[in-house]
Amino acid sequence: MTHRRWFTPWLLVAPALVWLAVFNIWPSVNTVILSFTNAKPLGGGHFVGLDNFHRALTDDQLVDALLNSIVYMLVCLPLLTLLPLLMAVLVEKKLPGITFFRTAFYTPVIASAVVVALIWGWVLDDRGLVNGVTQQLGLAGGPLPFLTDRWLLLFSAIGLTVWKGLGYYMVIYLSALGNVGRELHEAAAVDGAGAVRRFYHVTLPGVRSTMLLVSVLISVSALRVFSELYILSDGTGGPGGRDMSVVMLIQMYSRGFTGHLGYASALSLLLFAVTIGPMLLLLRLNRKAA
Amino acid sequence: MRRHWAQPAVAVIAAMTLAGCGLGSTGASEDAGGQVTGEVKGKVSLQTWALKPKFTDYLQSVIDAFEKKYPGVQVDWLDQPGDGYSDKVLSQAAGGGLPDVTNLPPDFALPLVKQGLLLDVAKADPKLAEDYVAGGVDAYRFAGRTGAYGYPWYLNTDVNYWNSELLTKYGLDPKKLPTSLDELIAQARTVKEKSGGKAYLMSRKPGLGDLANAGVRIMSEDGRSFTFNTPEAAALLDKYRDAYKQGLLPQDVLTDKYAGNAKLFNAGAVAWTTGGGNYITGLATDNPSLAPKVVPSPAMGTPPLYVQGLSVSQRSKNLPAAIALARWVTNAENQAAFAHLTSIFPSTKASAGDPFFSRSDGTNAGDAKVIAFTSLAKAAMLQPVQVDGAMSDIVNQQIALAVSGGTTSRKALDDAVAKCNQLLQN
């Protein structure tokens, strides 16, 4: 006779539940608790009510950081949604040597973000490759301030993100394009549609849900940008810290012996509130499409 | 059924709790003045910062000699890598596992002192002030608190280093080196003009140390507020802003690339840098052709004092042994032996007469060592230990903003002080 106990399933999922509780749920709950205190890493914090949130909302550093993160998202979003799709359409064709191009486009994805940012830092430095070439060719009188001008630094980091992300999203689109029926393209071609019309009327509707997914992934990761700006600016966020992202701001306040964990937690919750926007938008768009 | 195991469990917890009450008993005792006395015995842990493998033999021999002197003691030596050392100490402290003796610079020690984790060694060991130089001990005294919370171990300071070849090439005399900011800016202008902007003399933005050097008081005496937003500080930043505008500094100095200063110097693109007393020795490996052309000179104004020390955990189970170990590692003989291996300077008063530090062998590296050693007499910690990472970032950002012309020097300083005060009071 098989003797089943009610807790057997719970025992099986217990390790996963413990893992989830310790490493996911508790840190999230703790962040909320900390955001109402002036806690330090070595303890000693006490309840300060909404002080941290009030301070954050009147902090010009947060305004700058939020603006940078939003500009980052708004520029990355169209570029990383459309360019990988175009690349995927190009490399989807079965041509001799196409595997080489697919691999080449994907290579930056597997490189570490830190290493890539360091290399770009050297390339864009005052004494780097780009400035060396522009000055040799007489295109600029002095070095262009890619890493020291507020907006140039931000757009340099955006360029890096786009370059590194193209291959990743291209692969997602490649799998989606595989599901668009070949017969639809053939039918459209028979009806006299050219390549552009087929792309607009067949390909795009076929990958619409993938585009939505990609858009959300890009939006969330752009709002959470850190490595690119941190390394290109050597941790300072550019002169005056005007190119800091919200994540850099959180890092600045939370690190070290005297980290200001309460304030950093409040900033984290504000970032969470901002990041959840694209997710809700996706849900809404998905529902509409359905 | 449950009561079968519940009762023994409660008994075990109660027994452990009661036993725990006796865990602090070490055989150590304090006399009326707070001095810790008792037998030096038991197990003690010593934590150092990035000394292995280069100095493994040295420190192991120091530990062996200590164990030989006190046969009842067993030292457990732990060396942490340089990267992430503060995080490691932080997790140890937060988890209640701080080693008995830990290498802590003063800024790392202060937060631990605030939590009551470090022993007041001035109270526990009244001979502290007699044996160690005042600057070293003072580094472990913190505003608003009595006592000292670490044995100063080794000291260092900065020396100016000049590329004599570049200076000569661009019309300057290596025998007439700048001794003030105004002279530095004037000579930087000459280098810029004669090199056509290809070489620089200055390649770092100012920091709190430069403000302190200009006579600006960084903090109030009680350590409760910052006070560096003065007209003198603004005037100093204005000088840097004008120099930056004139192209006397590379553009990228504003992105906290101070380490880049030394890199540019090593590459021969910049004619001035600052570094510790052994800078030329390291340079001889990185750029052997440049090293002989380097001329050292004393730092401008008050030289900065860099202090490393050993602190004792307040919760050490073997306090007499921990104190004896910290004192042993930092005594004059052991510090002198360490200083002979690398270019650091001892913090004991007995080391002052050691000719190894006070006489040059005639090389520029030897001259630099002597300059550094003699500078220690007037060296001081220019940046208050209360300045933590976030404050440091804010100050750097605001100074960079002022130097770039993004805001006025006065406003940048006012903003930095306001934000730092907010963090200090939090």
Short mmCIF file of N, CA and C in Angstrom, two decimals, chain B residues 156-164 167 174 176-181 183-184 187 201-204 210 213 240 258 261-262 265 270-280 283 291 293-304 306 364-375 378 382:
data_model
loop_
_atom_site.label_atom_id
_atom_site.label_comp_id
_atom_site.label_asym_id
_atom_site.label_seq_id
_atom_site.Cartn_x
_atom_site.Cartn_y
_atom_site.Cartn_z
N ASN B 156 53.77 56.52 5.62
CA ASN B 156 54.32 56.96 4.34
C ASN B 156 53.80 58.36 4.04
N THR B 157 54.40 58.96 3.06
CA THR B 157 53.97 60.30 2.65
C THR B 157 54.26 60.45 1.17
N ASP B 158 53.92 61.59 0.62
CA ASP B 158 54.15 61.82 -0.81
C ASP B 158 55.38 62.69 -1.05
N VAL B 159 56.03 62.42 -2.15
CA VAL B 159 57.17 63.21 -2.60
C VAL B 159 56.82 63.67 -4.02
N ASN B 160 57.31 64.83 -4.40
CA ASN B 160 57.13 65.27 -5.80
C ASN B 160 58.18 64.62 -6.69
N TYR B 161 57.77 64.21 -7.86
CA TYR B 161 58.72 63.64 -8.83
C TYR B 161 58.60 64.40 -10.14
N TRP B 162 59.76 64.76 -10.68
CA TRP B 162 59.78 65.59 -11.89
C TRP B 162 60.59 64.90 -12.98
N ASN B 163 60.10 64.99 -14.19
CA ASN B 163 60.83 64.45 -15.34
C ASN B 163 61.79 65.54 -15.82
N SER B 164 63.07 65.41 -15.45
CA SER B 164 64.03 66.49 -15.74
C SER B 164 64.23 66.66 -17.24
N LEU B 167 61.36 68.76 -18.54
CA LEU B 167 61.49 70.14 -18.05
C LEU B 167 62.52 70.89 -18.88
N PRO B 174 65.45 72.13 -14.01
CA PRO B 174 65.13 71.14 -12.96
C PRO B 174 65.69 71.52 -11.59
N LYS B 176 65.27 74.56 -10.44
CA LYS B 176 64.34 75.57 -9.90
C LYS B 176 62.91 75.02 -9.98
N LEU B 177 62.68 74.01 -9.17
CA LEU B 177 61.38 73.34 -9.21
C LEU B 177 60.33 74.16 -8.48
N PRO B 178 59.07 74.08 -8.91
CA PRO B 178 58.01 74.85 -8.24
C PRO B 178 57.84 74.40 -6.79
N THR B 179 57.59 75.36 -5.93
CA THR B 179 57.36 75.01 -4.52
C THR B 179 55.99 75.50 -4.05
N SER B 180 55.22 76.08 -4.98
CA SER B 180 53.88 76.53 -4.62
C SER B 180 52.97 76.34 -5.83
N LEU B 181 51.68 76.44 -5.60
CA LEU B 181 50.72 76.25 -6.70
C LEU B 181 50.91 77.32 -7.78
N GLU B 183 53.63 78.92 -8.63
CA GLU B 183 54.83 78.61 -9.43
C GLU B 183 54.56 77.42 -10.36
N LEU B 184 53.79 76.47 -9.84
CA LEU B 184 53.46 75.28 -10.64
C LEU B 184 52.66 75.69 -11.88
N GLN B 187 54.85 77.49 -14.41
CA GLN B 187 55.73 76.58 -15.17
C GLN B 187 54.90 75.68 -16.11
N LEU B 201 52.48 69.72 -17.39
CA LEU B 201 53.19 69.64 -16.10
C LEU B 201 52.20 69.20 -15.03
N MET B 202 50.99 69.75 -15.07
CA MET B 202 49.97 69.40 -14.07
C MET B 202 49.01 68.38 -14.69
N SER B 203 48.66 67.37 -13.93
CA SER B 203 47.70 66.41 -14.49
C SER B 203 46.83 65.80 -13.40
N ARG B 204 46.44 66.59 -12.45
CA ARG B 204 45.46 66.12 -11.46
C ARG B 204 44.60 67.28 -10.98
N ASP B 210 44.28 69.32 -0.97
CA ASP B 210 44.79 70.60 -1.48
C ASP B 210 44.14 71.78 -0.77
N ASN B 213 45.75 72.06 2.52
CA ASN B 213 47.09 72.60 2.34
C ASN B 213 47.08 74.10 2.13
N TYR B 240 42.54 76.67 -10.29
CA TYR B 240 42.53 75.43 -11.08
C TYR B 240 41.61 75.56 -12.29
N TYR B 258 43.12 60.11 -11.10
CA TYR B 258 44.36 60.51 -10.43
C TYR B 258 45.44 59.47 -10.68
N ASN B 261 47.52 60.06 -13.54
CA ASN B 261 48.60 61.01 -13.39
C ASN B 261 49.94 60.28 -13.41
N ALA B 262 50.05 59.24 -12.59
CA ALA B 262 51.29 58.46 -12.53
C ALA B 262 51.52 57.73 -13.85
N PHE B 265 52.84 60.10 -16.33
CA PHE B 265 54.23 60.42 -15.98
C PHE B 265 55.13 59.28 -16.45
N VAL B 270 53.71 63.54 -19.06
CA VAL B 270 53.51 64.54 -18.01
C VAL B 270 54.81 64.67 -17.22
N ALA B 271 55.14 65.88 -16.83
CA ALA B 271 56.46 66.09 -16.22
C ALA B 271 56.43 66.09 -14.69
N TRP B 272 55.24 65.96 -14.10
CA TRP B 272 55.19 65.98 -12.62
C TRP B 272 54.19 64.96 -12.11
N THR B 273 54.58 64.26 -11.08
CA THR B 273 53.63 63.41 -10.38
C THR B 273 54.02 63.37 -8.90
N THR B 274 53.15 62.79 -8.11
CA THR B 274 53.49 62.59 -6.70
C THR B 274 53.42 61.10 -6.41
N GLY B 275 54.16 60.66 -5.43
CA GLY B 275 54.15 59.24 -5.08
C GLY B 275 54.87 59.01 -3.78
N GLY B 276 54.83 57.78 -3.30
CA GLY B 276 55.49 57.43 -2.04
C GLY B 276 57.01 57.45 -2.20
N GLY B 277 57.70 57.17 -1.12
CA GLY B 277 59.16 57.24 -1.11
C GLY B 277 59.84 56.23 -2.03
N ASN B 278 59.12 55.19 -2.44
CA ASN B 278 59.75 54.16 -3.28
C ASN B 278 59.29 54.23 -4.74
N TYR B 279 58.74 55.35 -5.13
CA TYR B 279 58.15 55.46 -6.48
C TYR B 279 59.17 55.16 -7.58
N ILE B 280 60.40 55.70 -7.40
CA ILE B 280 61.41 55.54 -8.47
C ILE B 280 61.81 54.07 -8.61
N LEU B 283 59.30 52.58 -10.76
CA LEU B 283 59.42 53.13 -12.10
C LEU B 283 60.57 52.47 -12.87
N ALA B 291 63.53 56.32 -15.33
CA ALA B 291 63.85 56.36 -13.88
C ALA B 291 65.09 57.20 -13.54
N LYS B 293 66.18 59.76 -14.92
CA LYS B 293 65.99 61.18 -15.23
C LYS B 293 65.03 61.87 -14.25
N VAL B 294 64.54 61.10 -13.28
CA VAL B 294 63.55 61.66 -12.36
C VAL B 294 64.24 62.38 -11.21
N VAL B 295 63.72 63.56 -10.90
CA VAL B 295 64.26 64.35 -9.78
C VAL B 295 63.20 64.43 -8.69
N PRO B 296 63.51 64.01 -7.45
CA PRO B 296 62.52 64.14 -6.38
C PRO B 296 62.65 65.47 -5.65
N SER B 297 61.54 65.92 -5.09
CA SER B 297 61.58 67.12 -4.25
C SER B 297 60.48 67.00 -3.20
N PRO B 298 60.59 67.74 -2.09
CA PRO B 298 59.55 67.63 -1.05
C PRO B 298 58.18 68.06 -1.58
N ALA B 299 57.15 67.46 -1.00
CA ALA B 299 55.77 67.83 -1.36
C ALA B 299 55.54 69.30 -1.06
N MET B 300 54.66 69.94 -1.83
CA MET B 300 54.36 71.35 -1.58
C MET B 300 53.48 71.48 -0.34
N GLY B 301 53.77 72.42 0.49
CA GLY B 301 52.96 72.63 1.71
C GLY B 301 53.15 71.51 2.70
N THR B 302 52.07 71.15 3.36
CA THR B 302 52.13 70.06 4.36
C THR B 302 52.05 68.72 3.65
N PRO B 303 53.05 67.86 3.85
CA PRO B 303 52.98 66.55 3.17
C PRO B 303 51.85 65.70 3.76
N PRO B 304 51.18 64.92 2.93
CA PRO B 304 50.11 64.07 3.46
C PRO B 304 50.69 62.90 4.24
N TYR B 306 50.18 59.07 5.44
CA TYR B 306 49.43 57.83 5.25
C TYR B 306 49.82 56.87 6.36
N ASN B 364 68.89 58.85 -7.06
CA ASN B 364 67.67 59.64 -6.92
C ASN B 364 66.62 58.89 -6.08
N ALA B 365 66.66 57.53 -6.14
CA ALA B 365 65.73 56.75 -5.31
C ALA B 365 66.08 56.92 -3.83
N GLY B 366 67.38 56.94 -3.54
CA GLY B 366 67.84 57.15 -2.16
C GLY B 366 67.46 58.55 -1.68
N ASP B 367 67.62 59.54 -2.57
CA ASP B 367 67.25 60.92 -2.21
C ASP B 367 65.75 60.99 -1.88
N ALA B 368 64.96 60.30 -2.71
CA ALA B 368 63.50 60.34 -2.49
C ALA B 368 63.15 59.74 -1.13
N LYS B 369 63.83 58.64 -0.79
CA LYS B 369 63.55 57.99 0.50
C LYS B 369 63.85 58.95 1.66
N VAL B 370 64.99 59.64 1.57
CA VAL B 370 65.36 60.56 2.64
C VAL B 370 64.38 61.74 2.70
N ILE B 371 63.99 62.25 1.53
CA ILE B 371 63.02 63.36 1.50
C ILE B 371 61.72 62.92 2.17
N ALA B 372 61.28 61.70 1.82
CA ALA B 372 60.02 61.21 2.41
C ALA B 372 60.17 61.07 3.92
N PHE B 373 61.28 60.51 4.35
CA PHE B 373 61.46 60.27 5.80
C PHE B 373 61.50 61.59 6.56
N THR B 374 62.24 62.56 6.03
CA THR B 374 62.32 63.84 6.73
C THR B 374 60.98 64.61 6.67
N SER B 375 60.22 64.35 5.59
CA SER B 375 58.91 65.03 5.47
C SER B 375 57.93 64.54 6.52
N LYS B 378 56.72 66.68 9.56
CA LYS B 378 55.64 67.69 9.49
C LYS B 378 54.42 67.20 8.71
N LEU B 382 45.62 64.96 5.81
CA LEU B 382 44.97 66.17 5.29
C LEU B 382 43.47 65.99 5.13
#
